[in-house]
Short mmCIF file of C-alpha atoms in Angstrom, two decimals:
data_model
loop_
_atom_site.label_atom_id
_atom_site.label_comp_id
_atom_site.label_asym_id
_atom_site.label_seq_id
_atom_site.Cartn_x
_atom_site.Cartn_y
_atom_site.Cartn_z
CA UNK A 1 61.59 148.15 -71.12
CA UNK A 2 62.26 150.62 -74.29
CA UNK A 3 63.13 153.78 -73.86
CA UNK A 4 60.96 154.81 -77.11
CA UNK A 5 59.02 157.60 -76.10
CA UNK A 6 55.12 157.39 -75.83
CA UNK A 7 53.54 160.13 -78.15
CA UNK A 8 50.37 161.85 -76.87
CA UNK A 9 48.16 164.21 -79.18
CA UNK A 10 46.19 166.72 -77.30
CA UNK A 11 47.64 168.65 -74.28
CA UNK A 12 43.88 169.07 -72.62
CA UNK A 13 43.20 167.07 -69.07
CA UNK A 14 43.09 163.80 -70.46
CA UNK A 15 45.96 164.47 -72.54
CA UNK A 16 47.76 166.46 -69.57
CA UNK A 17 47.04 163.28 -66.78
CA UNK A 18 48.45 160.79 -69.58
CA UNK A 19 51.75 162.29 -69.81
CA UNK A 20 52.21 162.72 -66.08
CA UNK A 21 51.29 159.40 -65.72
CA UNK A 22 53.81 158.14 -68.48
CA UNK A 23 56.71 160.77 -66.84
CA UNK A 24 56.04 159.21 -63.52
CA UNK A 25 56.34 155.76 -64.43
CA UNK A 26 59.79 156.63 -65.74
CA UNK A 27 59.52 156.62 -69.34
CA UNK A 28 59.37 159.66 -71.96
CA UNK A 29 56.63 161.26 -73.37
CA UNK A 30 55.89 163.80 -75.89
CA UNK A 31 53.03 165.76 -75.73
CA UNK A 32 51.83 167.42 -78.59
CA UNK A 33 49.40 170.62 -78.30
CA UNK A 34 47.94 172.56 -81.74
CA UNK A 35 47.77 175.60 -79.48
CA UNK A 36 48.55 178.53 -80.42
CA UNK A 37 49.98 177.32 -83.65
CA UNK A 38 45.93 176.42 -84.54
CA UNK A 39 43.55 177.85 -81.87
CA UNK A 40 39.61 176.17 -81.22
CA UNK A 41 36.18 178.08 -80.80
CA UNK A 42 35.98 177.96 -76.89
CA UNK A 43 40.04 177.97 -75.73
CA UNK A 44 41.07 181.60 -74.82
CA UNK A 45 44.41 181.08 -73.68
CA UNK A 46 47.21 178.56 -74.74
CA UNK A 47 48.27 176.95 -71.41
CA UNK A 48 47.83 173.34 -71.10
CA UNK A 49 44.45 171.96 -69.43
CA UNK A 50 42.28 174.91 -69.51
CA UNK A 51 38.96 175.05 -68.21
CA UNK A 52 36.86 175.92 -71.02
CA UNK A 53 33.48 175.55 -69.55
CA UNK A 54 32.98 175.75 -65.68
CA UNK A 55 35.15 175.98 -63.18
CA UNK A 56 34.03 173.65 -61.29
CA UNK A 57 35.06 169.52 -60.51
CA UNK A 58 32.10 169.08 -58.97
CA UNK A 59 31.12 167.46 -55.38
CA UNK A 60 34.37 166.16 -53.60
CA UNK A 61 31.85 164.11 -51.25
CA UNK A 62 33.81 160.68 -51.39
CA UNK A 63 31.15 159.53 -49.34
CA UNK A 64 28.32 160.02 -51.11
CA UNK A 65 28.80 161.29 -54.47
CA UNK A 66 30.84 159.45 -57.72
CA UNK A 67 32.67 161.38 -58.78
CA UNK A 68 33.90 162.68 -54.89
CA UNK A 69 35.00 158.81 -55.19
CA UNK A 70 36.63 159.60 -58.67
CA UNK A 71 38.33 162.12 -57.02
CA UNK A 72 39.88 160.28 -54.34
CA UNK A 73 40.73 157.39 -56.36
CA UNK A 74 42.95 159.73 -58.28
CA UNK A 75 44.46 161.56 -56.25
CA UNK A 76 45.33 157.75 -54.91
CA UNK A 77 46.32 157.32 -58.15
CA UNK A 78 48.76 160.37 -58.22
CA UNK A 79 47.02 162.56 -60.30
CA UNK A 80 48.19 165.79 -61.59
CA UNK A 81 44.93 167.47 -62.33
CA UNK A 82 43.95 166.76 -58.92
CA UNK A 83 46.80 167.57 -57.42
CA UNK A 84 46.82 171.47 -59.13
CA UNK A 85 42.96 171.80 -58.52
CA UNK A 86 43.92 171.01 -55.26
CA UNK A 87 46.65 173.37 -54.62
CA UNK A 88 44.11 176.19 -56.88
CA UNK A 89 41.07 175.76 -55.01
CA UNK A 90 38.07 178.59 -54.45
CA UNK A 91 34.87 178.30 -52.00
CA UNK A 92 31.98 176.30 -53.90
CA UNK A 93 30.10 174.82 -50.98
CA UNK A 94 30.39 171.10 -51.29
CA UNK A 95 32.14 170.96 -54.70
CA UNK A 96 35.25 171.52 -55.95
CA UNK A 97 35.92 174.83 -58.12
CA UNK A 98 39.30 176.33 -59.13
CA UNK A 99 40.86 179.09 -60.17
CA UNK A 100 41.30 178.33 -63.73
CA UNK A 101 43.60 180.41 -64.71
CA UNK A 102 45.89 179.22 -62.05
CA UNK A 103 45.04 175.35 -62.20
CA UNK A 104 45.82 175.73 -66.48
CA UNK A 105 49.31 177.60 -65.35
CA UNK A 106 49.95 174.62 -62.50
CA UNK A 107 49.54 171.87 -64.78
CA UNK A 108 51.61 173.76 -67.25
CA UNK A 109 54.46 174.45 -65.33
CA UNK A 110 54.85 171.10 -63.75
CA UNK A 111 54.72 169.07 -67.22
CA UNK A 112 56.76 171.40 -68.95
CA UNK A 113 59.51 171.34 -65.49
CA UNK A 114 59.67 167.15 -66.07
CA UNK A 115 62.48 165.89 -67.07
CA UNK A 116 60.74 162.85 -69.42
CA UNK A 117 58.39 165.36 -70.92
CA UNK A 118 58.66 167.40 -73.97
CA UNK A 119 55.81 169.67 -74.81
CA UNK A 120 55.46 170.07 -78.74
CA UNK A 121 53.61 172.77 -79.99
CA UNK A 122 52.40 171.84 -83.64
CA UNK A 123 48.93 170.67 -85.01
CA UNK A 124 49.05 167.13 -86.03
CA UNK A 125 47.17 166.87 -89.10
CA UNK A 126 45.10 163.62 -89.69
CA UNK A 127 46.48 160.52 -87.85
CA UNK A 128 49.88 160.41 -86.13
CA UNK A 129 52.43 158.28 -88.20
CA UNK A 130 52.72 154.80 -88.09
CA UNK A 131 56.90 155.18 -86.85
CA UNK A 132 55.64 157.20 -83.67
CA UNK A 133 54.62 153.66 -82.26
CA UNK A 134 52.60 154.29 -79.07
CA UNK A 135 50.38 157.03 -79.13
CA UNK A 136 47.70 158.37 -77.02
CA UNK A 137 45.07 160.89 -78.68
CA UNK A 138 43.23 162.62 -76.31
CA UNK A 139 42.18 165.70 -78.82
CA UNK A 140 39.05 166.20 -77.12
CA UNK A 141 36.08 167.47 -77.75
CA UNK A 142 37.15 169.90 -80.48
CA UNK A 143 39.43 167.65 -82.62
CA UNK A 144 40.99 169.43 -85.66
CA UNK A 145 38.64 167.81 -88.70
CA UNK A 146 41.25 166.27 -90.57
CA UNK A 147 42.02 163.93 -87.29
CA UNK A 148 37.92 163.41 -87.04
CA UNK A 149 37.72 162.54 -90.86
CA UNK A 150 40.77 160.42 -90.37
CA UNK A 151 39.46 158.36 -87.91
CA UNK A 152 36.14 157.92 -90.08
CA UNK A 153 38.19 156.70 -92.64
CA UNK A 154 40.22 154.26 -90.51
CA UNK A 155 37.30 152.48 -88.94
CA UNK A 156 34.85 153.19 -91.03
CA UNK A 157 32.90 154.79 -88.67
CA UNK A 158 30.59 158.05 -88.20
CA UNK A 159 31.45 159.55 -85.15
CA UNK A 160 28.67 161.36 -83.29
CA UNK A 161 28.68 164.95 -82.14
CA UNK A 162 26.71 167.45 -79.84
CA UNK A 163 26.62 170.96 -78.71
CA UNK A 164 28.65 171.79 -75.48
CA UNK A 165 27.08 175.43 -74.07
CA UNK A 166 29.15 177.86 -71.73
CA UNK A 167 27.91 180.02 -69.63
CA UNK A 168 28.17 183.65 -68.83
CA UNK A 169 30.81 185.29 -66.06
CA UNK A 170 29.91 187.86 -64.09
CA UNK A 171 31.61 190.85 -62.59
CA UNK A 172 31.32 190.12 -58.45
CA UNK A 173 31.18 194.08 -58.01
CA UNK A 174 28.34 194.97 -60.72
CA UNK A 175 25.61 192.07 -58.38
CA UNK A 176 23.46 193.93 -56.89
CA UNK A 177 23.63 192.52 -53.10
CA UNK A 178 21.35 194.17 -51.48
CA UNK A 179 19.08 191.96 -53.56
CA UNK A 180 21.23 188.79 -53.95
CA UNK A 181 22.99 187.19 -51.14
CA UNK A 182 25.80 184.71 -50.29
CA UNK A 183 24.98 181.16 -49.30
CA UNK A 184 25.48 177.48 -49.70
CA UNK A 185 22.41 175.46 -50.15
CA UNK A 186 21.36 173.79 -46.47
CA UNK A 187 24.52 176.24 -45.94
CA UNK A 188 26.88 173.02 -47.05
CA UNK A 189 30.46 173.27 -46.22
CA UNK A 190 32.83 172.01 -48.89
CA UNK A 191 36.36 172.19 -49.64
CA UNK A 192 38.16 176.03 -48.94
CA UNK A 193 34.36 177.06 -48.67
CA UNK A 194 32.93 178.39 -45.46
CA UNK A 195 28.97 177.45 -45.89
CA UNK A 196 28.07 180.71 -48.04
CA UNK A 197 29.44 180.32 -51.52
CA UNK A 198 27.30 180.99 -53.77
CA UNK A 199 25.38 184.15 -54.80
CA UNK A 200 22.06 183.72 -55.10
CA UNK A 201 19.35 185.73 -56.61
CA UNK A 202 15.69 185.46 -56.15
CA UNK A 203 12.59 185.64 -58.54
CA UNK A 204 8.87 185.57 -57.33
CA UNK A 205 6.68 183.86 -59.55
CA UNK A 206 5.86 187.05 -62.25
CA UNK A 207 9.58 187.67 -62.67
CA UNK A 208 9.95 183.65 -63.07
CA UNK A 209 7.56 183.25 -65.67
CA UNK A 210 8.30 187.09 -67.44
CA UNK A 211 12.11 185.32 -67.00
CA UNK A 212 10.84 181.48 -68.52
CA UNK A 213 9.15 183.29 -71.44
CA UNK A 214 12.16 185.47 -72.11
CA UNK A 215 14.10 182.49 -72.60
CA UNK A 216 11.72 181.03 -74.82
CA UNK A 217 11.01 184.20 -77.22
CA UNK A 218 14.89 185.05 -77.56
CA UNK A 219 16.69 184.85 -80.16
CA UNK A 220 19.12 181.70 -80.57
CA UNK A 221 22.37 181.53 -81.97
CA UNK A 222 21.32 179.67 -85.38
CA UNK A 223 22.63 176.39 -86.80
CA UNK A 224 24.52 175.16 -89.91
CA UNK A 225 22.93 172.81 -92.21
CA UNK A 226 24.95 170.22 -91.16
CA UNK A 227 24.29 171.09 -87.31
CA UNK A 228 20.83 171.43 -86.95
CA UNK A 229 20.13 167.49 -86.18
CA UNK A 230 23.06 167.44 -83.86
CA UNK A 231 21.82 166.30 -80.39
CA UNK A 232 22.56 167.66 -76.96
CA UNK A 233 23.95 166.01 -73.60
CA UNK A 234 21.55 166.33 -71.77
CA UNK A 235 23.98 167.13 -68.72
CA UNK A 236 24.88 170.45 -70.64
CA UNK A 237 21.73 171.89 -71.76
CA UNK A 238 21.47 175.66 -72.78
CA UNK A 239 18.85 176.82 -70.34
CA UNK A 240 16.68 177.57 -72.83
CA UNK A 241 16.03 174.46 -74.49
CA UNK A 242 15.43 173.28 -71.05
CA UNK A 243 12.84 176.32 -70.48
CA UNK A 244 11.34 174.64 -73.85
CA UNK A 245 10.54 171.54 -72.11
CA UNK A 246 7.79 173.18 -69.66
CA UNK A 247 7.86 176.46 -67.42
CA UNK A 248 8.71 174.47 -64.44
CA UNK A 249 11.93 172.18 -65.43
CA UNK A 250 14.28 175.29 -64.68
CA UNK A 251 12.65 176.05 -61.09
CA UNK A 252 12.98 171.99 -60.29
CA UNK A 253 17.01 172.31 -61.74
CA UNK A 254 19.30 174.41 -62.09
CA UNK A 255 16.86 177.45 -60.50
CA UNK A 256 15.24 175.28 -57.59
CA UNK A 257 14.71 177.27 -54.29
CA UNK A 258 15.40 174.76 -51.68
CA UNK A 259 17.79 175.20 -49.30
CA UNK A 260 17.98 178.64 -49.12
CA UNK A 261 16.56 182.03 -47.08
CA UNK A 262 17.17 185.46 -48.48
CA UNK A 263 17.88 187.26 -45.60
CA UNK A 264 16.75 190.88 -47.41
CA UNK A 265 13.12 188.40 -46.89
CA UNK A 266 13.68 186.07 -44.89
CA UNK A 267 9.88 184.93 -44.40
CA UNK A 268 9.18 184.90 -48.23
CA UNK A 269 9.83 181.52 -50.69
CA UNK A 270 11.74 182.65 -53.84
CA UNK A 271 9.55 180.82 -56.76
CA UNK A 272 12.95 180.35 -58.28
CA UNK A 273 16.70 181.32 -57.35
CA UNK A 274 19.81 182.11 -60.05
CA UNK A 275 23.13 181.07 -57.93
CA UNK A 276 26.38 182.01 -58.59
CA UNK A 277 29.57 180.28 -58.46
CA UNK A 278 33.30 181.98 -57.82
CA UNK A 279 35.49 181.87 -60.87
CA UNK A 280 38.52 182.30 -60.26
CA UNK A 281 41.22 182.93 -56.59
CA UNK A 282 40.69 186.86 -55.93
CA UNK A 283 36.63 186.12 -56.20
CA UNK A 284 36.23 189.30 -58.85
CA UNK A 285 34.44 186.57 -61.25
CA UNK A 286 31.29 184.47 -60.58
CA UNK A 287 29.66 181.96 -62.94
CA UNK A 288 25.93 181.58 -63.56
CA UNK A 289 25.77 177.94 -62.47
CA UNK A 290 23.59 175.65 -65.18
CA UNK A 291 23.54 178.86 -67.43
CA UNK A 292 24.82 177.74 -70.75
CA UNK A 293 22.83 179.36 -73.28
CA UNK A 294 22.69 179.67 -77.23
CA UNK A 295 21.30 183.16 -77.00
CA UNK A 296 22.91 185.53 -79.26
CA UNK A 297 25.11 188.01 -77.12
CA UNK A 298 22.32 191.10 -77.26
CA UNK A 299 20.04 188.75 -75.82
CA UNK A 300 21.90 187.09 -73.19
CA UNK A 301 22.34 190.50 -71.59
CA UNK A 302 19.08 192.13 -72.30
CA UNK A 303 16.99 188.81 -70.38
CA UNK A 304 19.88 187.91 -68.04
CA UNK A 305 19.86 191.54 -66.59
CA UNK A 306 16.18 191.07 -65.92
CA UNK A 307 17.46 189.11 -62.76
CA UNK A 308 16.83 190.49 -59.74
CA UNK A 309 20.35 191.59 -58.44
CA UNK A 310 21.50 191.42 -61.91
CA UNK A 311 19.98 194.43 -63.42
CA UNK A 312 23.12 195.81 -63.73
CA UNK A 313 25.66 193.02 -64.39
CA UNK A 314 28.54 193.28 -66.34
CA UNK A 315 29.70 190.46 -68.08
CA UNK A 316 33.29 189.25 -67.89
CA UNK A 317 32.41 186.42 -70.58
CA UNK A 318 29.22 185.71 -72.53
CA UNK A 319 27.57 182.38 -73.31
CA UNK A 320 28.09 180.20 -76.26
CA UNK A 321 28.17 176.82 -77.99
CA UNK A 322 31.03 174.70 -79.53
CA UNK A 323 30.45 171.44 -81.72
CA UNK A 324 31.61 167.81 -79.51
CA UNK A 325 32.83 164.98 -81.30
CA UNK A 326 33.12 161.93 -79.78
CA UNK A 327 33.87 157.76 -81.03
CA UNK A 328 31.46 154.83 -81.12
CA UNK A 329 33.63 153.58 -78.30
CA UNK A 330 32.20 150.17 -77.34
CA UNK A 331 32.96 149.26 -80.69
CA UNK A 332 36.04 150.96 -81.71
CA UNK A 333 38.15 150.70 -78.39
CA UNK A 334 38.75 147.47 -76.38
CA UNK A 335 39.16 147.67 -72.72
CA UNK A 336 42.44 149.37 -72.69
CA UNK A 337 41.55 151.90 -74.79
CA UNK A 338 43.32 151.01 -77.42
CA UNK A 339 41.94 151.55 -80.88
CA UNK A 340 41.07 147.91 -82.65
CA UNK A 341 41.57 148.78 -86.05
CA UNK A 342 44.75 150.36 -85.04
CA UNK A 343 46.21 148.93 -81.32
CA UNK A 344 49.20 151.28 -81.60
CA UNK A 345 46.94 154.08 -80.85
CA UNK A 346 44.75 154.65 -77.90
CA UNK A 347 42.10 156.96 -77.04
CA UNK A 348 41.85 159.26 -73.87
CA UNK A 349 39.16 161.79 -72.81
CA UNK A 350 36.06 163.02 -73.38
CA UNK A 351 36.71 161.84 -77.56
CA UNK A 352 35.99 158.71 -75.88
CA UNK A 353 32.39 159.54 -74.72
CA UNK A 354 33.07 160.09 -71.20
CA UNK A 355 31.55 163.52 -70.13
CA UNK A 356 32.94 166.14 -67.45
CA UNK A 357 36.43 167.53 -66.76
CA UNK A 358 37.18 164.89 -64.11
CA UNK A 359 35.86 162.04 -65.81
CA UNK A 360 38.23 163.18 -68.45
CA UNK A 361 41.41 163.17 -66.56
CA UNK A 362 40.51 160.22 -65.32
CA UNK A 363 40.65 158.18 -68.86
CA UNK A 364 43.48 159.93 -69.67
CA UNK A 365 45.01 158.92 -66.11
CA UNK A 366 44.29 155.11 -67.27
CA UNK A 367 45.16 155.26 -70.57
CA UNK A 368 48.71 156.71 -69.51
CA UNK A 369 48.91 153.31 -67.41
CA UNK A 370 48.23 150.95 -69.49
CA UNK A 371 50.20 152.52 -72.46
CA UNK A 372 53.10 152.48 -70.35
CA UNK A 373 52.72 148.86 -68.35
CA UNK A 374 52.44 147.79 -72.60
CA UNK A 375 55.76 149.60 -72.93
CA UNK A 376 57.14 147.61 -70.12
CA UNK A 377 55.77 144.25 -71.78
CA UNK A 378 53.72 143.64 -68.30
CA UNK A 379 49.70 143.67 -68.36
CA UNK A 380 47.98 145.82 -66.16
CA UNK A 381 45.01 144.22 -64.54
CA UNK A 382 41.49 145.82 -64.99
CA UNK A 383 40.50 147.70 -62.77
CA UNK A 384 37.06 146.79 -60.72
CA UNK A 385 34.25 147.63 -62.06
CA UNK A 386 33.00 148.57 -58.40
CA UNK A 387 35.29 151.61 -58.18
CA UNK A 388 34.52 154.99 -60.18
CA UNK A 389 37.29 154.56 -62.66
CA UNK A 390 36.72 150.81 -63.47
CA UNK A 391 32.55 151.76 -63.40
CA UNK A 392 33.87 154.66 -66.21
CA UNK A 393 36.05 152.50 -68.54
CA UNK A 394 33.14 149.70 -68.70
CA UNK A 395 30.75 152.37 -69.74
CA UNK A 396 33.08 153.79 -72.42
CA UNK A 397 34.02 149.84 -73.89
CA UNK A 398 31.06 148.09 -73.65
CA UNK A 399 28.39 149.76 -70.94
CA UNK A 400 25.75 150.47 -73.19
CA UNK A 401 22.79 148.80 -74.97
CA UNK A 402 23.42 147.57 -78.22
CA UNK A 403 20.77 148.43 -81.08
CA UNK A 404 18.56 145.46 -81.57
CA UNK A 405 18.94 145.60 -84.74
CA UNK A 406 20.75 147.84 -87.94
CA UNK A 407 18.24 150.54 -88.48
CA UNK A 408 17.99 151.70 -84.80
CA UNK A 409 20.20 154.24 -83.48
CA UNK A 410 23.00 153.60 -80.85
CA UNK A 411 22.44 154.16 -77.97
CA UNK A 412 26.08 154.64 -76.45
CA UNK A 413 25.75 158.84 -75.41
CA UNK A 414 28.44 160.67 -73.35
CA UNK A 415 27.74 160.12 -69.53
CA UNK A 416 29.40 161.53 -66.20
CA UNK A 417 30.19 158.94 -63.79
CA UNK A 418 27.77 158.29 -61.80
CA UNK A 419 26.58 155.50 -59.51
CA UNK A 420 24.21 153.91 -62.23
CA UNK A 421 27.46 152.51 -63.68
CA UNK A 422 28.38 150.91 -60.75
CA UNK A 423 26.98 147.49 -59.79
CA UNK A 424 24.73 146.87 -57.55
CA UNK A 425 25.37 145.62 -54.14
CA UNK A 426 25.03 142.19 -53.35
CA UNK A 427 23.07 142.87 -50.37
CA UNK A 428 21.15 145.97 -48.92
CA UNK A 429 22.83 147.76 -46.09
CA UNK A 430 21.20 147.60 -42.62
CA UNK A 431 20.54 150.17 -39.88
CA UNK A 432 23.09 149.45 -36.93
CA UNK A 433 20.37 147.65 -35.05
CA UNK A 434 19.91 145.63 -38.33
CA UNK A 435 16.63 147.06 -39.37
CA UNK A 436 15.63 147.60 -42.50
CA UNK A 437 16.07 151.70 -44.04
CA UNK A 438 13.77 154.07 -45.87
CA UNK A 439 13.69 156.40 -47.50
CA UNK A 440 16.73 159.46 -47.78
CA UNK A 441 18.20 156.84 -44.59
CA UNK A 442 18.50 154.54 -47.03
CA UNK A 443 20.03 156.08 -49.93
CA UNK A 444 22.52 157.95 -47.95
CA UNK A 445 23.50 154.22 -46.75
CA UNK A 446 23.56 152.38 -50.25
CA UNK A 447 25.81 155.22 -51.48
CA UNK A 448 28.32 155.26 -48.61
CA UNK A 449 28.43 150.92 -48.88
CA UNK A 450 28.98 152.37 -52.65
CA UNK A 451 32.17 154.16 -51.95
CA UNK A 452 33.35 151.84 -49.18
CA UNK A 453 33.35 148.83 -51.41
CA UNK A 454 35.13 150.73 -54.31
CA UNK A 455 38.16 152.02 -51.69
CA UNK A 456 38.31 148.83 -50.44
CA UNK A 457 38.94 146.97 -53.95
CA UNK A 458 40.61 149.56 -55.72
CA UNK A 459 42.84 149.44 -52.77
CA UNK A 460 43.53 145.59 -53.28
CA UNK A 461 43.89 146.33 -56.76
CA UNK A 462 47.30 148.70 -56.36
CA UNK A 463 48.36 146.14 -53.59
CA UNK A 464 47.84 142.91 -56.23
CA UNK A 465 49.88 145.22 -59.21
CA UNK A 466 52.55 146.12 -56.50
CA UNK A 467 52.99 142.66 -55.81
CA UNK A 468 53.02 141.85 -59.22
CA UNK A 469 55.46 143.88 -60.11
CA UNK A 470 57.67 143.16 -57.65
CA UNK A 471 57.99 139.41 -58.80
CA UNK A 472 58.76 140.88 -62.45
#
C-alpha cells in the first residue's frame, strides 16, 4: 500500500464522509475547502458540512422508508455524518433533523482532530493537478466555475444545472400559538421526538385560496439570461411554482391536512395546514417545511405573515435560490465513480446527480472506499444493487433511460433514493397465514421484504470483503 495521500476537493458531506472514510482505512487524506478563502451564495458559515438547506435527514424508518435503510447502512458503514447527526439530533416526528450548527461544528472537529487528515483551506481553481494522483471532487452543488468549465472541457460535456430553493426560519417565540399548535402527523414518534414536533398552522378554505393566489401574484426573484431555461428538481420546488400547477397541488403536498386536529378546533378540518420543523438544539428556530420560495424578500414576508399564527413572524432567515450543477454521470463516471476520461479523479456527491444531504454522504462514503481499496491495489466488490447504497450508485452510472436517439434530451435528472431504484422482489410477500395482501397491508409488507433483503445482502457483502481481505 502507498502512503501517497488521497486528495479530496470540497469539504461539504460528500467530501466530509470521503475523508473519514480514507482516515479510517489508515491512509492520509487532504481535504481541500475554498471556504472562507472564496465563499458561495447559500453557505453562511465556514465549518465543514453545513446544512445549507433543511435541517432535516429525513425519515430514519429503516423499515419502511429508503433512505431510513440508507441510514442504517451507513451508520453500518461507519459513517461520520451519521454519526454527528446522531449525537446533534432535535424532535422531527419520524425523521431525522439536527442542529446544524452543531452537526457542521461535530464533523469539523472530528476531521480536523485525525491524525491522517489535513484540512486545506484554498480554492482550487480548474482541475486538480495531474501529480496529486488520487483525487476525489466532491465540490457540490455550487462548484467554483472554473472547475465546472474545466470539466466541460475535459469531457466534452455540458453539464446540466437547476435551481435549489431554501426556505424561510422562523423565530419559535414570534408563532402565534394560540392559533398554531404542536403535533406530529398521526402524532408519529421519531427519533429524540416525543409525537408533537411540528408546529402547525391552519387555513380554512378563503385564507387557502387568498394564500394560493398570493403565491401566484407575487413577485419572483427574476432570472439571468442564461438561467431562465434552467429546470427544477422537482423534489425542491419553490412553493410557488408548485401553486402554478393548480390551486390544489399545495393542499395534497407539502400543506395537506391529514393527520392532524387543532385542538383551539378540534371539530373543524383545516382546508390546508403550514407545519413547522425545529431548527436547531435550544428549539428558538423552526423551518417552514416544503417552503422554498423565489419570492423576493418584501414578498415572502408580506404573504407568509398572512398565515394564521404567523401574522406576526419574525424571520431568522428568508427564502432563496442558488444555481445546481451536476455531471452527465452515466456517461462520464464508471461504476466506481471514477471519471473515464480521467480515472485518477473521482466524483462524490450531489455533482454526481444524486439529490439530498444523505444521499450525498453516502456517495462520498463509497467513493472514499473504493479510492482507498485502489490505493491498496485490492478491488472492492460492488455493492448490491438491492441495498440503498448499491440501488444509488446504479442510478448515478447507468440507472437511467438513454435518449433514443441524438436530438432528444437526457433523461438522467438528480433523484433521492428511493425504492423505485431498487429491484423488484422476486416474489410478493404473503400474509402470515399465506394469503394474499391489499392494499396499505400490502405496501407496508413489500417495503419491509425491501429493507430486509438489503440488510441481509449488504450484510454478506462486508462479511465476503472481510474475508477477502483477510486472505490478502
Amino acid at each position: 500500500m502507498t502512503d501517497t495521500a488521497i486528495h479530496i476537493v470540497g469539504g461539504g458531506l460528500a467530501g466530509s464522509e470521503a475523508a473519514w472514510q480514507i482516515a479510517e482505512a489508515g491512509h492520509p487524506v487532504v481535504l481541500h475547502e475554498m471556504r472562507p478563502v472564496r465563499g458561495t451564495e447559500a453557505h453562511h458559515g465556514q465549518d465543514l458540512a453545513e446544512l445549507v438547506c433543511s435541517n432535516s435527514f429525513r425519515s430514519d424508518d429503516a423499515n419502511g422508508n429508503a433512505v431510513g435503510l440508507l441510514h442504517q447502512e451507513m451508520r453500518t458503514l461507519g459513517s461520520l455524518i451519521l454519526t454527528c447527526a446522531d449525537a446533534h439530533q432535535v424532535p422531527a416526528g419520524g425523521a431525522l433533523a439536527v442542529d446544524r450548527n452543531g452537526f457542521a461544528a461535530a464533523v469539523t472537529a472530528a476531521l480536523e482532530a485525525h491524525p491522517l487528515v489535513t484540512v486545506v483551506r484554498e480554492e482550487v481553481e480548474g482541475l486538480p493537478p495531474e501529480e496529486w494522483g488520487r483525487t476525489i471532487v466532491a465540490t457540490g452543488p455550487l462548484t467554483a466555475p472554473s472547475l465546472a468549465q474545466a470539466i466541460r472541457d475535459l469531457t466534452g460535456a455540458e453539464s446540466l444545472a437547476f435551481f435549489d430553493a431554501i426556505a424561510p426560519i422562523v423565530h419559535r417565540d414570534s408563532i402565534d400559538m394560540d392559533k398554531a399548535w404542536f403535533q406530529s402527523r398521526y402524532d408519529k414518534v421519531g427519533p429524540g421526538g416525543t409525537g408533537a414536533d411540528y408546529i402547525n398552522c391552519p387555513l380554512d378554505r378563503d385564507q387557502y385560496d387568498a394564500f394560493i393566489q398570493a403565491l401566484v401574484d407575487g413577485e419572483k426573484i427574476g432570472f439571468k439570461e442564461w438561467e431562465a431555461s434552467t429546470p427544477y428538481f422537482d423534489g425542491c420546488l419553490p412553493i410557488e411554482v408548485m401553486a402554478e400547477r393548480g390551486p390544489e397541488t399545495l393542499r395534497h403536498g407539502p400543506m395537506k391536512p391529514v393527520g392532524l386536529t387543532n385542538p383551539h378546533n378540534p371539530t373543524v378540518k383545516a382546508c390546508a395546514i403550514v407545519q413547522l420543523r425545529q431548527d436547531n438544539a435550544l428549539g428558538t428556530l423552526y423551518n417552514m417545511v416544503g417552503f422554498q420560495t423565489k419570492l423576493t424578500y418584501s414578498e415572502q414576508v408580506r404573504v407568509f405573515r398572512s398565515i394564521p399564527g404567523l401574522e406576526n413572524a419574525e424571520f431568522a432567515r428568508l427564502g432563496g435560490l442558488h444555481r445546481n450543477t451536476y455531471l452527465d454521470s452515466p456517461r462520464l463516471l464508471d461504476a466506481t465513480l471514477r471519471l473515464k476520461a480521467r480515472p485518477s479523479l473521482r466524483f462524490a456527491g450531489q455533482i454526481t446527480g444524486c439529490e439530498g444531504y444523505v444521499e450525498s454522504a453516502a456517495i462520498g462514503l463509497m467513493a472514499g472506499r473504493f479510492a482507498v481499496a485502489e490505493a491498496r491495489g485490492q478491488t472492492l466488490a460492488p455493492l448490491p444493487a438491492t441495498t440503498a447504497l448499491g440501488a444509488l450508485i446504479g442510478h448515478i452510472t447507468g440507472g437511467h433511460i438513454a435518449a433514443e436517439d441524438a436530438g432528444a434530451p437526457r433523461s438522467f435528472q438528480p433523484m433521492n433514493v428511493n425504492f423505485g431504484l431498487f429491484p423488484p422482489l422476486e416474489h410478493a410477500p404473503k400474509g402470515e397465514a399465506g394469503q394474499r395482501l391489499r392494499g396499505p397491508e400490502k405496501a407496508v409488507a413489500k417495503k419491509k421484504a425491501l429493507t430486509d433483503r438489503g440488510r441481509a445482502d449488504l450484510a454478506a457483502w462486508i462479511g465476503a470483503d472481510a474475508a477477502r481481505m483477510a486472505a490478502e
